[in-house]
PDB file of C-alpha atoms in Angstrom:
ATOM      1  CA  UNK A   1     102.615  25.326-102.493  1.00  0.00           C
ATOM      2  CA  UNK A   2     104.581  23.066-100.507  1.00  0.00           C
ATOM      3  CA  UNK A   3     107.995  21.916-102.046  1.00  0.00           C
ATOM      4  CA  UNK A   4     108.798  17.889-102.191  1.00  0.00           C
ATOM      5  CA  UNK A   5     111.982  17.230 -99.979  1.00  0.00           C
ATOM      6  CA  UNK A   6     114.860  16.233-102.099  1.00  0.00           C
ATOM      7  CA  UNK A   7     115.090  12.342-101.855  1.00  0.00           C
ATOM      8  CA  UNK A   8     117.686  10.780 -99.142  1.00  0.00           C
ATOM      9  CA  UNK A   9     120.245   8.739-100.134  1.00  0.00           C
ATOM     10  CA  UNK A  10     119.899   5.196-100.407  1.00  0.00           C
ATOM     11  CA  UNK A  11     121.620   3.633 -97.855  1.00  0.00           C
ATOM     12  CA  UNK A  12     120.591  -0.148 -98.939  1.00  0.00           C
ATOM     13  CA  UNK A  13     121.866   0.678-102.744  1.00  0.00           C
ATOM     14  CA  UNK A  14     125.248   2.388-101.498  1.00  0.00           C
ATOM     15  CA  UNK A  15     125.877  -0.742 -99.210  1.00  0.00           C
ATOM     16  CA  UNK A  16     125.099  -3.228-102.488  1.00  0.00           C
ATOM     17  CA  UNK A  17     126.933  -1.275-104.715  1.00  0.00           C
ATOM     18  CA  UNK A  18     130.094  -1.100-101.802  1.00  0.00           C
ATOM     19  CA  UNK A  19     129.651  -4.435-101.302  1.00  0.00           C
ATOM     20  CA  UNK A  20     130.561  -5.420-104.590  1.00  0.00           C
ATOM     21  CA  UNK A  21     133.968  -3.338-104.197  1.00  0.00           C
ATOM     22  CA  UNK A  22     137.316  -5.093-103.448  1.00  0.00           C
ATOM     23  CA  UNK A  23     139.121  -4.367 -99.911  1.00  0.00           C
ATOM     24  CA  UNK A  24     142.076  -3.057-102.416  1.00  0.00           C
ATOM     25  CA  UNK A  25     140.173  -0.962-104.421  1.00  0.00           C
ATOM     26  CA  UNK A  26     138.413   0.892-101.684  1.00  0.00           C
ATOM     27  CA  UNK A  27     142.243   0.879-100.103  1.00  0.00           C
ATOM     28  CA  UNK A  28     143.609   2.339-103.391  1.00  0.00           C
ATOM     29  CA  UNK A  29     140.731   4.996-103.777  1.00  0.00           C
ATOM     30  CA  UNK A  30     140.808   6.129-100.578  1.00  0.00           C
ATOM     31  CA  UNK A  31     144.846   6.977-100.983  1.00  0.00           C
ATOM     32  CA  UNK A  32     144.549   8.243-104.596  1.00  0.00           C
ATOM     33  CA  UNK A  33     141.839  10.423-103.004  1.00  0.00           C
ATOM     34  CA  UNK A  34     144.723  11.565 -99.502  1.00  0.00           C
ATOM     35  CA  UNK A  35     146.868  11.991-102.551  1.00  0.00           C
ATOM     36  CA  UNK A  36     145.429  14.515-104.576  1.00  0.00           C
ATOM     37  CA  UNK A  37     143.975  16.666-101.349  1.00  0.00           C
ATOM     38  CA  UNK A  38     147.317  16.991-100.332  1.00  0.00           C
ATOM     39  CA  UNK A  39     148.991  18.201-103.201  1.00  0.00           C
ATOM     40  CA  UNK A  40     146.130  20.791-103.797  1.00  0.00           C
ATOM     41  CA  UNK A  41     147.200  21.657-100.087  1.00  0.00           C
ATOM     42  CA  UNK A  42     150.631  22.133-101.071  1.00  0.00           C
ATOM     43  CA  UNK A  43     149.902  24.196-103.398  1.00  0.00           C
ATOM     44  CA  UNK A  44     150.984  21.348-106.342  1.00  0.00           C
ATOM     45  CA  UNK A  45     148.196  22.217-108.809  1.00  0.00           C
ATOM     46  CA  UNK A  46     147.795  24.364-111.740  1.00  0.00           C
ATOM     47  CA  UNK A  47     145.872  27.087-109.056  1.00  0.00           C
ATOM     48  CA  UNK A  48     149.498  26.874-107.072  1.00  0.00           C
ATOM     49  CA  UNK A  49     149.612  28.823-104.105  1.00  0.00           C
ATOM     50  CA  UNK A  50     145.600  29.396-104.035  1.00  0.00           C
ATOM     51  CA  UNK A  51     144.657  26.406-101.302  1.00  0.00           C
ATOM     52  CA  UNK A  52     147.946  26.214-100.186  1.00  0.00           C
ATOM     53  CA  UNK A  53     147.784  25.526 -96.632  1.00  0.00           C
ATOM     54  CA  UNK A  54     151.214  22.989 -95.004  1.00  0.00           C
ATOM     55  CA  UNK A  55     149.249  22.419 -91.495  1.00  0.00           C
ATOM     56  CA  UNK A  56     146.309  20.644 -93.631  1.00  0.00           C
ATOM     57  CA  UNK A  57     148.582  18.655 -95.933  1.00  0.00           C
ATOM     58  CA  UNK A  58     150.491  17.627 -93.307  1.00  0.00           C
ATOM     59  CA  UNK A  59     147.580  16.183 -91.621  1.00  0.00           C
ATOM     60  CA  UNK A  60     146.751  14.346 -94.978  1.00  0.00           C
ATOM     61  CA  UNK A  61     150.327  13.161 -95.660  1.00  0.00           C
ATOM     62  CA  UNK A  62     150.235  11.763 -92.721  1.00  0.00           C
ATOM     63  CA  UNK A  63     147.100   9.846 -92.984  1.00  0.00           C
ATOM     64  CA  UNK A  64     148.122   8.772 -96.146  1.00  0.00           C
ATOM     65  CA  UNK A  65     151.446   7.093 -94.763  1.00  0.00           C
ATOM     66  CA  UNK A  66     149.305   5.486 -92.131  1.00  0.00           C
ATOM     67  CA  UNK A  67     146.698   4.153 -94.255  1.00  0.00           C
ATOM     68  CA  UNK A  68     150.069   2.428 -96.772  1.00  0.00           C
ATOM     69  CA  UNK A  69     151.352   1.324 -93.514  1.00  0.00           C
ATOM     70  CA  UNK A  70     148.703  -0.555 -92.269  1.00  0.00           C
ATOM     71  CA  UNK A  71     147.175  -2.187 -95.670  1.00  0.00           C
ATOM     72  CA  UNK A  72     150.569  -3.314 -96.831  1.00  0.00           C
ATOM     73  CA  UNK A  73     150.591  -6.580 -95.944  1.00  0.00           C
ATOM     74  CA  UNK A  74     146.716  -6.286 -97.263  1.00  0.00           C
ATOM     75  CA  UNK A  75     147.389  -4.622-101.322  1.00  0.00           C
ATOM     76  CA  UNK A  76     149.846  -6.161-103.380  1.00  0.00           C
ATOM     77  CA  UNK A  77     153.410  -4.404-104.748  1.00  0.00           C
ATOM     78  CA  UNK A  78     151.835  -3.787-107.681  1.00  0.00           C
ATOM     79  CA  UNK A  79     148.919  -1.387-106.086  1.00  0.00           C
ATOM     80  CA  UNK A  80     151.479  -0.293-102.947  1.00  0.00           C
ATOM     81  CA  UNK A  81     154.692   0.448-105.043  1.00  0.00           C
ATOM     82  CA  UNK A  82     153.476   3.793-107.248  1.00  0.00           C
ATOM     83  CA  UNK A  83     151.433   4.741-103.776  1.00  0.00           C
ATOM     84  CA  UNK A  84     154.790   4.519-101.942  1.00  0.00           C
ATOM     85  CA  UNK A  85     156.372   6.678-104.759  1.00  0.00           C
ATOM     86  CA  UNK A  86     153.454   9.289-104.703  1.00  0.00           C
ATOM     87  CA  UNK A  87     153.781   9.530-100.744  1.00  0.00           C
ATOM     88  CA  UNK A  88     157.577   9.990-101.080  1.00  0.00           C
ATOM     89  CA  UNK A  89     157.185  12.852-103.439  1.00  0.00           C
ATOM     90  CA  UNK A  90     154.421  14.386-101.213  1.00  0.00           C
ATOM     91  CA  UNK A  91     156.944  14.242 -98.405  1.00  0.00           C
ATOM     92  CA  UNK A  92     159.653  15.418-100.198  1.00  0.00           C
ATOM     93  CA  UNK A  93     157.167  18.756-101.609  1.00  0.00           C
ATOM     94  CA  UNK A  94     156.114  19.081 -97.954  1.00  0.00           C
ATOM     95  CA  UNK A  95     160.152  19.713 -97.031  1.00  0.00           C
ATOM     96  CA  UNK A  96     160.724  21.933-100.035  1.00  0.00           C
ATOM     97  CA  UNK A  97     157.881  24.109 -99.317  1.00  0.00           C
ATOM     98  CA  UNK A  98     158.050  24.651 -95.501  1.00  0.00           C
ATOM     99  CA  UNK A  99     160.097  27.518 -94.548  1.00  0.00           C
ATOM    100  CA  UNK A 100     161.172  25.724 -91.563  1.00  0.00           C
ATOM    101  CA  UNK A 101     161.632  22.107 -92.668  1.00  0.00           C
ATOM    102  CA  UNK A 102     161.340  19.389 -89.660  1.00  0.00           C
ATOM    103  CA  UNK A 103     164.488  17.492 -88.912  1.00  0.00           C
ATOM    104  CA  UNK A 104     164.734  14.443 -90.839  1.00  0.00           C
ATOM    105  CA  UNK A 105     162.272  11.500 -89.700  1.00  0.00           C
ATOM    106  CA  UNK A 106     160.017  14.235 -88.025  1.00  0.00           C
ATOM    107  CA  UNK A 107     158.075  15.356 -91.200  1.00  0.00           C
ATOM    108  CA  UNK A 108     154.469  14.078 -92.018  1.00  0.00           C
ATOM    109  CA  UNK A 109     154.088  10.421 -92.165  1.00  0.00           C
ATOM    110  CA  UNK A 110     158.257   9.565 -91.705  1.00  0.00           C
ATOM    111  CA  UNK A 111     156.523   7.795 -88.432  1.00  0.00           C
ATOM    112  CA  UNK A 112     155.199   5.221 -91.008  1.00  0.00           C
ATOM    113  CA  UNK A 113     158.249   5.665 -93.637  1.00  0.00           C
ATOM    114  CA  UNK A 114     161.093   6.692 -91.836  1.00  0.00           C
ATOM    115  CA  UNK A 115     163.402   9.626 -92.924  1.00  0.00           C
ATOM    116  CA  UNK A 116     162.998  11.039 -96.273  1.00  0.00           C
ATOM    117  CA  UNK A 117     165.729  12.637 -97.693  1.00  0.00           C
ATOM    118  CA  UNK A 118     165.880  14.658-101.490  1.00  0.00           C
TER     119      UNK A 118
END
C-alpha cells in the first residue's frame, strides 16, 4: 500500500495571506518572537535554568537590538517604546546572569543601544 505524501505548503496562500500583513506588524512579531527566545535562553521562564544557554541569547539580544534599530524610523513610539523597554530588561538579565559581565557598552545589542546600566 503506498502512503499519500503529506501535502506541501502553499506557497501562493502564505504570500496572500502575508501580503495582507502590515510592514509593522510583521516588524513587531518578528521582535515579540527575538523576545521571548531569548528570555527562554536566559533561563527567564517558569522551566528556569533548563534552556539556559548566554552564547544563544546573546546572539538573539543582539538581533533584536538590530532589528529596533533599523525599523525605528519605520514603527511608531507607540509599537517601539515597550520593545525598547523589553530589550533593556533582556540586556540588563543578560548582565545579571553572566558570571563574567562585559564592560559596559560591550554586552549584546549596546552596539544598537549604547551602554546599559542597572
Amino acid at each position: 500500500m503506498s502512503e499519500t505524501p503529506p501535502e506541501s505548503p502553499d506557497f501562493d496562500a502564505m504570500a496572500r495571506d502575508i501580503a495582507e500583513v502590515p510592514a509593522v506588524e510583521v516588524i513587531v512579531t518578528v521582535a515579540v518572537n527575538l523576545m521571548s527566545a531569548a528570555a527562554v535562553k536566559l533561563g527567564l521562564t517558569e522551566e528556569g535554568d533548563k534552556h539556559k544557554d548566554l552564547d544563544e541569547a546573546r546572539k538573539l539580544v543582539h538581533a533584536l537590538a538590530g532589528l529596533l534599530d533599523a525599523s525605528a524610523t519605520e514603527i511608531s513610539s507607540f509599537h517601539a517604546a515597550p520593545l525598547r523597554d523589553g530589550l533593556k530588561s533582556l540586556q540588563l538579565a543578560f548582565r545579571e546572569a553572566s558570571l563574567l559581565p562585559d564592560e559596559p557598552g560591550q554586552g549584546p545589542g549596546e552596539k544598537y543601544t549604547g551602554p546599559v546600566y542597572g
